[in-house]
């Protein structure tokens, strides 16, 4: 089994997101159609504009045949190629696309056929590749939300990104976007939602929101979303708090900077709180490297391909910040992918206790595979495994101490998505204690440090006012975690949980 610290490029299409870690892999070589594939090549021509040229047909033919070959060679499960092609032919009469060029028809068929395999596999145009690269750099122009598509073909908000127009406008996880600037979004692909929300900085965009039984419009101004993915605070003078909201190319440097600040300010904290709530994931190597900041040895995460074949692993090799200080990791239903893997790695290496809610359950691995004929495939090629060889996919991470929010509503997790891959090798751990968040209420003193002490987001005064109002709201889950380290409701569990944690139970 190879050991890899750098070089794998797992990526999350932030704001377009399907919570997927991806790897970029080039594909090349001649491809020839089988008899089944030739039937598709003959059939799709009936749906193409009459003005299409022979060169356009040649390119689209190659696109389809090469895509099927790449899928057959690399998908996490064995693909029945004749059945896949048969379904592709059957989808032609019901395609929802305005692009009737050969590439447009074939691309739409591939995208629908891949979504039928699992919710994270998709066909990507060249333009989508460009946007994906922007998202992994931690900077893009838009409103700042993570979205997916639900079983009713509506655009669902998975999470607003911290300190963005969407977050300041009060958008919430599980809100549905029914219209964007008047354009109905039901049945539209995620890529179209992204296209409509992107635009010039400062221009407004109106989102029609469905929240439970309520429908309303929200108008936000687009901004350059250069989102700091890390913030940090000192709580009650001797607790170190660090929040990681996503994993991008700059997250590790930000984390190290804040950890050094915290060490200089506190030295030996009473406890460390790592907040991964609403973190949708991102770059796998970033998540593994940040987990490594708290570990001096041990496996962090591994990857597993078709037939449970072990692929790569990430081992701890860095010094341990706050060595010996007790740690609490905060998770919620919006914590996904890299956030889940980081939390599991810290717990299974005996480093911290998990407080909050069961996480989202996204544990599959995607690879971005460019095609020689243009565009590319984002396909599921494996699963991430935790240090104890559990698989998060479909299961999520169960907290040691569950904190229930009084207004929590039903929330779709990975396993609820249409065509979701089934759960495998669930961690047998059970919740050790469960309590209502309201019972943890306590006044805490929070002192932000570094850049997180100021609000540098380029929004108007109205947005700033909303942010200040939001700061005044209680964070009872955080207050539960603070109480765990002192005399709160959870303190009674500390002496029970810590020995189990150290024993790896």
Short mmCIF file of C-alpha atoms in Angstrom, two decimals:
data_model
loop_
_atom_site.label_atom_id
_atom_site.label_comp_id
_atom_site.label_asym_id
_atom_site.label_seq_id
_atom_site.Cartn_x
_atom_site.Cartn_y
_atom_site.Cartn_z
CA UNK A 1 0.00 0.00 0.00
CA UNK A 2 1.50 3.31 -1.05
CA UNK A 3 1.86 6.11 1.47
CA UNK A 4 1.14 9.59 0.09
CA UNK A 5 1.35 12.93 1.85
CA UNK A 6 1.13 15.30 -1.11
CA UNK A 7 0.03 15.23 -4.71
CA UNK A 8 -3.43 13.76 -4.64
CA UNK A 9 -5.81 16.51 -5.65
CA UNK A 10 -9.21 15.88 -4.12
CA UNK A 11 -11.46 18.82 -4.86
CA UNK A 12 -14.85 20.10 -3.84
CA UNK A 13 -16.81 22.15 -6.30
CA UNK A 14 -17.56 24.85 -3.64
CA UNK A 15 -20.92 26.56 -4.40
CA UNK A 16 -21.59 23.83 -6.98
CA UNK A 17 -20.89 21.30 -4.51
CA UNK A 18 -21.64 17.73 -4.17
CA UNK A 19 -19.32 17.26 -1.23
CA UNK A 20 -16.79 15.36 -3.36
CA UNK A 21 -13.05 14.86 -2.98
CA UNK A 22 -11.58 14.58 -6.45
CA UNK A 23 -8.36 13.78 -8.22
CA UNK A 24 -7.30 15.07 -11.64
CA UNK A 25 -6.31 12.28 -14.01
CA UNK A 26 -5.56 12.56 -17.73
CA UNK A 27 -7.03 10.09 -20.20
CA UNK A 28 -5.77 9.36 -23.67
CA UNK A 29 -5.56 6.70 -26.36
CA UNK A 30 -7.75 5.57 -29.26
CA UNK A 31 -11.26 4.36 -28.54
CA UNK A 32 -13.55 2.40 -30.86
CA UNK A 33 -17.31 1.94 -30.50
CA UNK A 34 -18.77 -1.43 -29.64
CA UNK A 35 -21.96 -2.55 -31.35
CA UNK A 36 -24.00 -1.24 -28.41
CA UNK A 37 -22.23 2.11 -28.47
CA UNK A 38 -22.74 2.41 -32.20
CA UNK A 39 -26.48 2.09 -31.60
CA UNK A 40 -26.28 5.16 -29.35
CA UNK A 41 -24.19 7.06 -31.92
CA UNK A 42 -26.87 6.36 -34.52
CA UNK A 43 -29.74 7.21 -32.14
CA UNK A 44 -28.60 10.58 -30.76
CA UNK A 45 -28.34 12.09 -34.26
CA UNK A 46 -32.14 12.33 -34.35
CA UNK A 47 -31.99 14.95 -31.56
CA UNK A 48 -29.26 17.18 -33.03
CA UNK A 49 -29.81 20.43 -34.96
CA UNK A 50 -29.68 19.99 -38.73
CA UNK A 51 -26.82 22.51 -38.97
CA UNK A 52 -24.35 20.18 -37.20
CA UNK A 53 -21.15 19.46 -39.12
CA UNK A 54 -19.32 16.19 -39.58
CA UNK A 55 -16.44 17.49 -37.42
CA UNK A 56 -18.89 18.17 -34.60
CA UNK A 57 -20.31 14.67 -34.91
CA UNK A 58 -16.81 13.13 -34.89
CA UNK A 59 -15.92 15.01 -31.70
CA UNK A 60 -19.16 14.05 -29.94
CA UNK A 61 -18.89 10.40 -31.04
CA UNK A 62 -15.39 10.21 -29.59
CA UNK A 63 -16.61 11.93 -26.42
CA UNK A 64 -19.25 9.28 -25.75
CA UNK A 65 -17.13 6.24 -26.56
CA UNK A 66 -14.14 7.48 -24.60
CA UNK A 67 -16.34 8.40 -21.62
CA UNK A 68 -17.87 4.93 -21.46
CA UNK A 69 -14.41 3.36 -21.62
CA UNK A 70 -13.06 5.58 -18.83
CA UNK A 71 -16.12 4.86 -16.70
CA UNK A 72 -15.80 1.12 -17.28
CA UNK A 73 -12.13 1.17 -16.29
CA UNK A 74 -12.34 3.42 -13.25
CA UNK A 75 -15.78 3.51 -11.57
CA UNK A 76 -15.93 2.16 -8.04
CA UNK A 77 -18.32 -0.62 -9.07
CA UNK A 78 -18.26 -2.81 -12.16
CA UNK A 79 -20.22 -1.18 -15.00
CA UNK A 80 -22.53 -3.22 -17.22
CA UNK A 81 -21.63 -1.39 -20.44
CA UNK A 82 -24.51 -2.66 -22.62
CA UNK A 83 -27.03 -1.75 -19.90
CA UNK A 84 -25.41 1.69 -19.42
CA UNK A 85 -25.62 2.41 -23.15
CA UNK A 86 -29.20 1.13 -23.30
CA UNK A 87 -30.20 3.57 -20.53
CA UNK A 88 -28.40 6.37 -22.36
CA UNK A 89 -30.47 5.70 -25.50
CA UNK A 90 -33.67 5.58 -23.43
CA UNK A 91 -32.89 9.00 -21.92
CA UNK A 92 -32.73 10.80 -25.30
CA UNK A 93 -36.45 11.64 -25.70
CA UNK A 94 -36.62 13.25 -22.25
CA UNK A 95 -33.44 15.31 -22.23
CA UNK A 96 -33.72 18.78 -20.71
CA UNK A 97 -31.17 20.86 -22.61
CA UNK A 98 -31.23 23.91 -24.87
CA UNK A 99 -27.95 22.92 -26.52
CA UNK A 100 -28.77 20.68 -29.48
CA UNK A 101 -25.29 20.50 -30.94
CA UNK A 102 -23.74 17.02 -30.98
CA UNK A 103 -21.58 17.91 -27.96
CA UNK A 104 -24.59 19.37 -26.16
CA UNK A 105 -26.74 16.26 -26.60
CA UNK A 106 -23.97 13.79 -25.75
CA UNK A 107 -22.84 15.87 -22.76
CA UNK A 108 -26.41 16.03 -21.40
CA UNK A 109 -26.84 12.26 -21.82
CA UNK A 110 -23.57 11.55 -20.07
CA UNK A 111 -24.40 13.91 -17.20
CA UNK A 112 -27.82 12.32 -16.63
CA UNK A 113 -26.45 8.79 -16.96
CA UNK A 114 -23.66 9.49 -14.47
CA UNK A 115 -26.09 11.03 -11.97
CA UNK A 116 -28.08 7.81 -12.23
CA UNK A 117 -25.02 5.95 -10.91
CA UNK A 118 -24.54 8.18 -7.86
CA UNK A 119 -25.24 11.82 -6.93
CA UNK A 120 -21.59 12.94 -7.22
CA UNK A 121 -20.63 11.61 -10.64
CA UNK A 122 -21.14 14.05 -13.51
CA UNK A 123 -20.01 15.19 -16.93
CA UNK A 124 -18.06 18.45 -16.88
CA UNK A 125 -17.63 20.93 -19.70
CA UNK A 126 -14.41 22.89 -20.19
CA UNK A 127 -16.06 25.89 -18.50
CA UNK A 128 -16.94 23.79 -15.48
CA UNK A 129 -13.28 22.74 -15.19
CA UNK A 130 -12.30 26.40 -15.03
CA UNK A 131 -14.84 27.13 -12.30
CA UNK A 132 -13.76 24.10 -10.33
CA UNK A 133 -10.15 25.29 -10.36
CA UNK A 134 -11.28 28.68 -9.07
CA UNK A 135 -13.17 27.07 -6.22
CA UNK A 136 -10.18 25.09 -4.96
CA UNK A 137 -8.09 28.26 -4.77
CA UNK A 138 -10.49 29.66 -2.17
CA UNK A 139 -11.58 32.61 -4.32
CA UNK A 140 -14.54 33.07 -6.65
CA UNK A 141 -17.19 35.65 -7.49
CA UNK A 142 -20.70 34.84 -6.31
CA UNK A 143 -22.95 34.73 -3.27
CA UNK A 144 -21.20 32.10 -1.14
CA UNK A 145 -23.30 28.98 -0.75
CA UNK A 146 -22.76 25.24 -1.01
CA UNK A 147 -25.54 23.57 -2.98
CA UNK A 148 -26.71 20.16 -4.15
CA UNK A 149 -29.75 18.83 -5.99
CA UNK A 150 -32.46 16.94 -4.10
CA UNK A 151 -34.67 14.09 -5.27
CA UNK A 152 -37.30 16.57 -6.50
CA UNK A 153 -34.67 18.15 -8.79
CA UNK A 154 -34.63 21.34 -6.71
CA UNK A 155 -31.46 23.19 -5.79
CA UNK A 156 -30.88 22.69 -2.06
CA UNK A 157 -28.61 24.82 0.10
CA UNK A 158 -26.27 22.53 1.99
CA UNK A 159 -24.55 25.37 3.82
CA UNK A 160 -23.89 29.10 3.46
CA UNK A 161 -20.16 29.85 3.60
CA UNK A 162 -19.16 31.89 6.63
CA UNK A 163 -18.99 35.69 6.20
CA UNK A 164 -20.41 35.84 2.67
CA UNK A 165 -23.48 37.61 1.22
CA UNK A 166 -25.51 34.41 1.50
CA UNK A 167 -24.65 33.88 5.17
CA UNK A 168 -25.36 37.52 6.02
CA UNK A 169 -28.70 37.36 4.24
CA UNK A 170 -29.79 34.59 6.61
CA UNK A 171 -29.89 31.69 4.12
CA UNK A 172 -29.94 28.37 5.94
CA UNK A 173 -29.06 24.70 5.33
CA UNK A 174 -31.94 22.85 3.69
CA UNK A 175 -33.42 25.98 2.06
CA UNK A 176 -34.52 25.25 -1.51
CA UNK A 177 -33.77 27.72 -4.31
CA UNK A 178 -36.81 27.63 -6.58
CA UNK A 179 -35.85 30.57 -8.83
CA UNK A 180 -32.75 32.64 -9.55
CA UNK A 181 -33.57 36.09 -10.97
CA UNK A 182 -36.93 34.68 -12.02
CA UNK A 183 -35.51 31.59 -13.77
CA UNK A 184 -37.21 28.43 -12.50
CA UNK A 185 -34.58 26.03 -11.18
CA UNK A 186 -36.58 22.81 -10.81
CA UNK A 187 -34.93 20.24 -13.06
CA UNK A 188 -32.01 22.52 -13.93
CA UNK A 189 -28.50 21.13 -13.37
CA UNK A 190 -26.31 22.50 -10.61
CA UNK A 191 -24.01 24.01 -13.22
CA UNK A 192 -26.84 26.24 -14.43
CA UNK A 193 -27.54 27.43 -10.89
CA UNK A 194 -23.87 28.32 -10.52
CA UNK A 195 -23.84 30.17 -13.84
CA UNK A 196 -26.84 32.28 -12.81
CA UNK A 197 -25.44 33.10 -9.38
CA UNK A 198 -22.01 34.07 -10.67
CA UNK A 199 -21.60 37.55 -12.11
CA UNK A 200 -19.99 40.92 -11.68
CA UNK A 201 -19.04 42.00 -8.19
CA UNK A 202 -21.67 44.33 -6.73
CA UNK A 203 -24.48 43.24 -9.04
CA UNK A 204 -27.57 41.96 -7.21
CA UNK A 205 -29.09 38.52 -7.68
CA UNK A 206 -32.52 37.53 -6.37
CA UNK A 207 -33.01 34.03 -4.99
CA UNK A 208 -36.52 32.67 -4.43
CA UNK A 209 -36.37 30.50 -1.33
CA UNK A 210 -38.61 27.71 -0.09
CA UNK A 211 -38.19 27.06 3.64
CA UNK A 212 -40.58 24.49 5.10
CA UNK A 213 -44.00 25.95 4.23
CA UNK A 214 -42.68 29.47 3.68
CA UNK A 215 -41.72 31.07 0.34
CA UNK A 216 -39.85 34.36 0.05
CA UNK A 217 -37.28 36.23 -2.05
CA UNK A 218 -33.79 37.25 -0.93
CA UNK A 219 -31.71 39.74 -2.93
CA UNK A 220 -27.96 39.72 -2.30
CA UNK A 221 -25.07 41.51 -3.92
CA UNK A 222 -22.44 39.38 -5.55
CA UNK A 223 -18.98 39.70 -4.04
CA UNK A 224 -15.51 38.36 -4.54
CA UNK A 225 -15.67 35.38 -2.24
CA UNK A 226 -12.19 35.25 -0.82
CA UNK A 227 -13.27 33.36 2.20
CA UNK A 228 -10.91 32.87 5.11
CA UNK A 229 -11.47 29.21 5.85
CA UNK A 230 -10.12 29.48 9.40
CA UNK A 231 -10.97 31.71 12.38
CA UNK A 232 -9.80 31.46 15.97
CA UNK A 233 -10.69 32.75 19.42
CA UNK A 234 -9.75 32.48 23.06
CA UNK A 235 -12.71 31.51 25.25
CA UNK A 236 -12.82 32.37 28.93
CA UNK A 237 -9.11 33.27 28.83
CA UNK A 238 -7.79 29.68 28.73
CA UNK A 239 -9.68 27.67 26.09
CA UNK A 240 -8.29 27.56 22.53
CA UNK A 241 -10.98 27.66 19.84
CA UNK A 242 -10.33 27.22 16.12
CA UNK A 243 -12.99 26.95 13.44
CA UNK A 244 -12.26 25.44 10.02
CA UNK A 245 -15.13 26.16 7.62
CA UNK A 246 -13.72 24.38 4.54
CA UNK A 247 -10.53 22.85 3.20
CA UNK A 248 -8.91 24.73 0.31
CA UNK A 249 -5.37 25.42 -0.86
CA UNK A 250 -4.73 28.06 1.81
CA UNK A 251 -6.41 26.40 4.81
CA UNK A 252 -3.28 24.71 6.17
CA UNK A 253 -1.26 27.94 6.26
CA UNK A 254 -4.14 29.76 7.96
CA UNK A 255 -4.51 26.97 10.52
CA UNK A 256 -0.82 26.98 11.41
CA UNK A 257 -0.82 30.76 11.77
CA UNK A 258 -3.75 30.67 14.20
CA UNK A 259 -2.42 27.71 16.17
CA UNK A 260 0.86 29.53 16.70
CA UNK A 261 -1.06 32.63 17.85
CA UNK A 262 -3.08 30.53 20.28
CA UNK A 263 0.04 28.85 21.65
CA UNK A 264 1.69 32.25 22.17
CA UNK A 265 -1.39 33.69 23.87
CA UNK A 266 -2.41 30.73 26.05
CA UNK A 267 0.51 28.32 26.27
CA UNK A 268 -1.15 25.43 28.09
CA UNK A 269 -4.91 25.72 27.52
CA UNK A 270 -7.49 24.01 29.70
CA UNK A 271 -8.90 22.55 26.49
CA UNK A 272 -8.95 22.86 22.71
CA UNK A 273 -12.16 23.14 20.67
CA UNK A 274 -11.97 22.37 16.94
CA UNK A 275 -15.18 23.48 15.23
CA UNK A 276 -16.02 21.65 11.99
CA UNK A 277 -19.74 22.43 11.94
CA UNK A 278 -21.15 23.26 8.49
CA UNK A 279 -17.78 22.38 6.94
CA UNK A 280 -18.67 20.72 3.61
CA UNK A 281 -15.18 19.34 2.99
CA UNK A 282 -12.80 20.26 0.19
CA UNK A 283 -9.26 19.19 -0.56
CA UNK A 284 -8.48 15.86 1.07
CA UNK A 285 -4.77 16.58 1.48
CA UNK A 286 -5.69 19.84 3.24
CA UNK A 287 -8.00 18.02 5.68
CA UNK A 288 -5.36 15.35 6.34
CA UNK A 289 -2.63 17.94 6.87
CA UNK A 290 -4.75 19.88 9.36
CA UNK A 291 -5.57 16.71 11.31
CA UNK A 292 -1.82 16.11 11.31
CA UNK A 293 -1.27 19.36 13.23
CA UNK A 294 -2.82 17.68 16.25
CA UNK A 295 -1.22 14.24 15.81
CA UNK A 296 2.38 13.10 16.17
CA UNK A 297 1.83 9.60 14.80
CA UNK A 298 -0.81 7.28 13.39
CA UNK A 299 -2.90 6.76 10.26
CA UNK A 300 -5.11 9.71 9.34
CA UNK A 301 -7.10 8.43 6.35
CA UNK A 302 -6.77 5.86 3.57
CA UNK A 303 -8.49 5.31 0.22
CA UNK A 304 -10.02 2.13 -1.11
CA UNK A 305 -10.99 1.32 -4.69
CA UNK A 306 -13.01 -1.27 -6.54
CA UNK A 307 -13.11 -4.60 -4.77
CA UNK A 308 -11.84 -3.05 -1.51
CA UNK A 309 -8.38 -2.64 -3.06
CA UNK A 310 -6.28 -0.36 -0.88
CA UNK A 311 -4.92 2.62 -2.79
CA UNK A 312 -3.23 5.28 -0.66
CA UNK A 313 -2.86 6.35 2.94
CA UNK A 314 -2.01 9.53 4.82
CA UNK A 315 0.16 9.14 7.92
CA UNK A 316 0.80 11.71 10.63
CA UNK A 317 4.32 13.09 10.49
CA UNK A 318 4.19 16.54 12.13
CA UNK A 319 4.58 17.81 15.65
CA UNK A 320 1.46 17.92 17.81
CA UNK A 321 0.06 21.34 18.73
CA UNK A 322 -1.23 21.49 22.31
CA UNK A 323 0.11 18.01 23.02
CA UNK A 324 -1.75 16.52 25.95
CA UNK A 325 -4.48 19.16 26.15
CA UNK A 326 -7.97 17.61 26.04
CA UNK A 327 -9.84 18.30 22.79
CA UNK A 328 -13.46 18.52 21.66
CA UNK A 329 -14.38 18.38 17.98
CA UNK A 330 -17.72 19.94 17.04
CA UNK A 331 -19.71 18.31 14.22
CA UNK A 332 -23.22 18.82 12.86
CA UNK A 333 -25.40 17.52 10.05
CA UNK A 334 -23.68 19.88 7.59
CA UNK A 335 -20.18 18.50 8.33
CA UNK A 336 -19.20 16.41 5.33
CA UNK A 337 -16.37 14.64 3.53
CA UNK A 338 -13.00 15.99 4.74
CA UNK A 339 -14.58 17.36 7.93
CA UNK A 340 -15.92 13.92 8.80
CA UNK A 341 -12.62 12.23 8.03
CA UNK A 342 -10.65 14.73 10.11
CA UNK A 343 -12.99 14.27 13.09
CA UNK A 344 -12.83 10.47 12.82
CA UNK A 345 -9.02 10.57 12.56
CA UNK A 346 -8.68 12.66 15.72
CA UNK A 347 -11.08 10.46 17.69
CA UNK A 348 -9.73 7.12 16.48
CA UNK A 349 -6.19 8.22 17.32
CA UNK A 350 -7.37 9.00 20.85
CA UNK A 351 -6.99 12.74 20.41
CA UNK A 352 -10.46 14.19 20.97
CA UNK A 353 -14.11 13.64 21.83
CA UNK A 354 -16.80 14.52 19.27
CA UNK A 355 -19.67 16.74 20.42
CA UNK A 356 -22.73 17.73 18.37
CA UNK A 357 -24.79 15.90 15.75
CA UNK A 358 -24.31 12.94 13.44
CA UNK A 359 -22.54 14.23 10.34
CA UNK A 360 -23.63 14.17 6.68
CA UNK A 361 -22.10 10.85 5.59
CA UNK A 362 -20.15 11.69 2.42
CA UNK A 363 -17.28 9.22 2.27
CA UNK A 364 -16.87 8.44 -1.43
CA UNK A 365 -13.92 9.61 -3.52
CA UNK A 366 -14.24 11.30 -6.92
CA UNK A 367 -11.62 11.75 -9.62
CA UNK A 368 -11.69 14.41 -12.32
CA UNK A 369 -10.72 12.74 -15.58
CA UNK A 370 -10.21 15.00 -18.62
CA UNK A 371 -11.14 13.48 -21.96
CA UNK A 372 -9.10 13.94 -25.12
CA UNK A 373 -12.29 14.93 -26.95
CA UNK A 374 -13.01 17.81 -24.56
CA UNK A 375 -14.64 18.18 -21.18
CA UNK A 376 -14.23 15.39 -18.68
CA UNK A 377 -15.81 13.12 -16.13
CA UNK A 378 -16.09 13.47 -12.38
CA UNK A 379 -16.67 9.90 -11.31
CA UNK A 380 -16.69 8.02 -8.04
CA UNK A 381 -13.66 5.74 -7.91
CA UNK A 382 -13.44 4.68 -4.28
CA UNK A 383 -14.11 5.29 -0.61
CA UNK A 384 -12.24 6.96 2.19
CA UNK A 385 -11.51 4.76 5.20
CA UNK A 386 -10.82 5.90 8.75
CA UNK A 387 -7.83 4.76 10.84
CA UNK A 388 -9.92 1.86 12.17
CA UNK A 389 -10.97 0.94 8.61
CA UNK A 390 -14.55 2.22 8.93
CA UNK A 391 -16.27 3.91 5.97
CA UNK A 392 -18.10 7.18 6.53
CA UNK A 393 -20.11 6.81 3.29
CA UNK A 394 -23.84 6.69 4.08
CA UNK A 395 -23.15 6.38 7.80
CA UNK A 396 -21.74 9.69 8.90
CA UNK A 397 -19.76 10.13 12.10
CA UNK A 398 -21.73 9.52 15.29
CA UNK A 399 -20.83 11.95 18.10
CA UNK A 400 -19.69 10.73 21.48
CA UNK A 401 -21.96 13.33 23.07
CA UNK A 402 -25.06 14.28 21.10
CA UNK A 403 -26.37 17.83 21.50
CA UNK A 404 -29.93 18.32 20.28
CA UNK A 405 -31.06 21.70 18.98
CA UNK A 406 -34.64 22.63 19.91
CA UNK A 407 -35.53 23.88 16.40
CA UNK A 408 -33.77 21.16 14.43
CA UNK A 409 -35.76 20.01 11.39
CA UNK A 410 -35.52 16.92 9.24
CA UNK A 411 -32.38 17.14 7.16
CA UNK A 412 -31.32 15.09 4.19
CA UNK A 413 -28.00 13.38 4.57
CA UNK A 414 -25.93 11.57 1.98
CA UNK A 415 -27.90 8.35 2.34
CA UNK A 416 -31.12 10.22 1.50
CA UNK A 417 -29.86 11.52 -1.86
CA UNK A 418 -31.23 9.91 -4.99
CA UNK A 419 -28.96 7.09 -6.23
CA UNK A 420 -26.70 7.43 -3.19
CA UNK A 421 -24.15 4.66 -2.81
CA UNK A 422 -25.12 2.32 0.06
CA UNK A 423 -23.51 2.46 3.51
CA UNK A 424 -20.58 0.14 4.14
CA UNK A 425 -18.51 -0.88 7.20
CA UNK A 426 -20.18 1.39 9.72
CA UNK A 427 -18.31 2.43 12.84
CA UNK A 428 -20.10 0.49 15.63
CA UNK A 429 -19.71 3.33 18.14
CA UNK A 430 -22.88 4.58 19.80
CA UNK A 431 -23.74 7.93 21.31
CA UNK A 432 -22.55 7.84 24.92
CA UNK A 433 -24.71 10.74 26.14
CA UNK A 434 -27.47 12.90 24.69
CA UNK A 435 -28.78 16.25 25.88
CA UNK A 436 -30.66 19.34 24.79
CA UNK A 437 -28.51 22.29 23.74
CA UNK A 438 -30.66 24.71 25.72
CA UNK A 439 -29.58 23.03 28.95
CA UNK A 440 -25.99 24.11 28.28
CA UNK A 441 -26.66 27.85 28.27
CA UNK A 442 -23.89 29.76 29.94
CA UNK A 443 -22.27 33.14 29.43
CA UNK A 444 -18.86 32.77 27.82
CA UNK A 445 -16.22 35.35 26.97
CA UNK A 446 -15.05 35.01 23.36
CA UNK A 447 -12.00 36.99 22.21
CA UNK A 448 -11.31 36.70 18.51
CA UNK A 449 -7.67 36.82 17.45
CA UNK A 450 -5.78 37.70 14.28
CA UNK A 451 -7.71 38.54 11.15
CA UNK A 452 -10.85 36.93 12.55
CA UNK A 453 -11.01 39.76 15.09
CA UNK A 454 -12.14 42.14 12.33
CA UNK A 455 -14.69 41.96 9.56
CA UNK A 456 -12.89 42.47 6.25
CA UNK A 457 -15.70 41.28 4.00
CA UNK A 458 -16.56 43.92 1.35
CA UNK A 459 -20.28 44.18 2.03
CA UNK A 460 -22.56 47.14 2.56
CA UNK A 461 -23.63 48.54 5.94
CA UNK A 462 -26.85 46.56 5.93
CA UNK A 463 -24.89 43.33 5.63
CA UNK A 464 -22.59 44.34 8.49
CA UNK A 465 -25.60 45.06 10.68
CA UNK A 466 -26.97 41.59 10.04
CA UNK A 467 -23.61 40.08 10.96
CA UNK A 468 -23.55 41.98 14.27
CA UNK A 469 -27.07 40.80 15.07
CA UNK A 470 -26.03 37.24 14.28
CA UNK A 471 -23.10 37.51 16.69
CA UNK A 472 -25.52 38.27 19.52
CA UNK A 473 -27.29 34.94 19.08
CA UNK A 474 -26.35 32.20 21.51
CA UNK A 475 -24.28 29.28 20.30
CA UNK A 476 -25.51 26.72 22.78
CA UNK A 477 -23.58 23.85 21.17
CA UNK A 478 -20.33 25.77 21.68
CA UNK A 479 -21.48 26.56 25.21
CA UNK A 480 -21.96 22.81 25.78
CA UNK A 481 -18.36 22.22 24.68
CA UNK A 482 -17.08 24.96 26.99
CA UNK A 483 -19.01 23.37 29.83
CA UNK A 484 -17.38 20.02 29.05
CA UNK A 485 -14.04 21.50 30.08
CA UNK A 486 -15.36 23.18 33.23
CA UNK A 487 -18.51 22.75 35.31
CA UNK A 488 -21.23 22.56 32.65
CA UNK A 489 -23.83 19.90 31.98
CA UNK A 490 -21.31 17.83 30.03
CA UNK A 491 -18.62 17.95 32.70
CA UNK A 492 -20.18 14.93 34.38
CA UNK A 493 -19.36 12.87 31.25
CA UNK A 494 -15.73 14.01 30.97
CA UNK A 495 -14.33 11.45 33.41
CA UNK A 496 -16.38 8.73 31.71
CA UNK A 497 -15.58 9.60 28.10
CA UNK A 498 -11.89 10.45 28.31
CA UNK A 499 -10.74 6.97 29.44
CA UNK A 500 -12.77 5.37 26.63
CA UNK A 501 -11.30 7.80 24.14
CA UNK A 502 -7.73 7.09 25.24
CA UNK A 503 -8.45 3.36 24.97
CA UNK A 504 -9.78 3.80 21.42
CA UNK A 505 -13.29 2.69 22.32
#
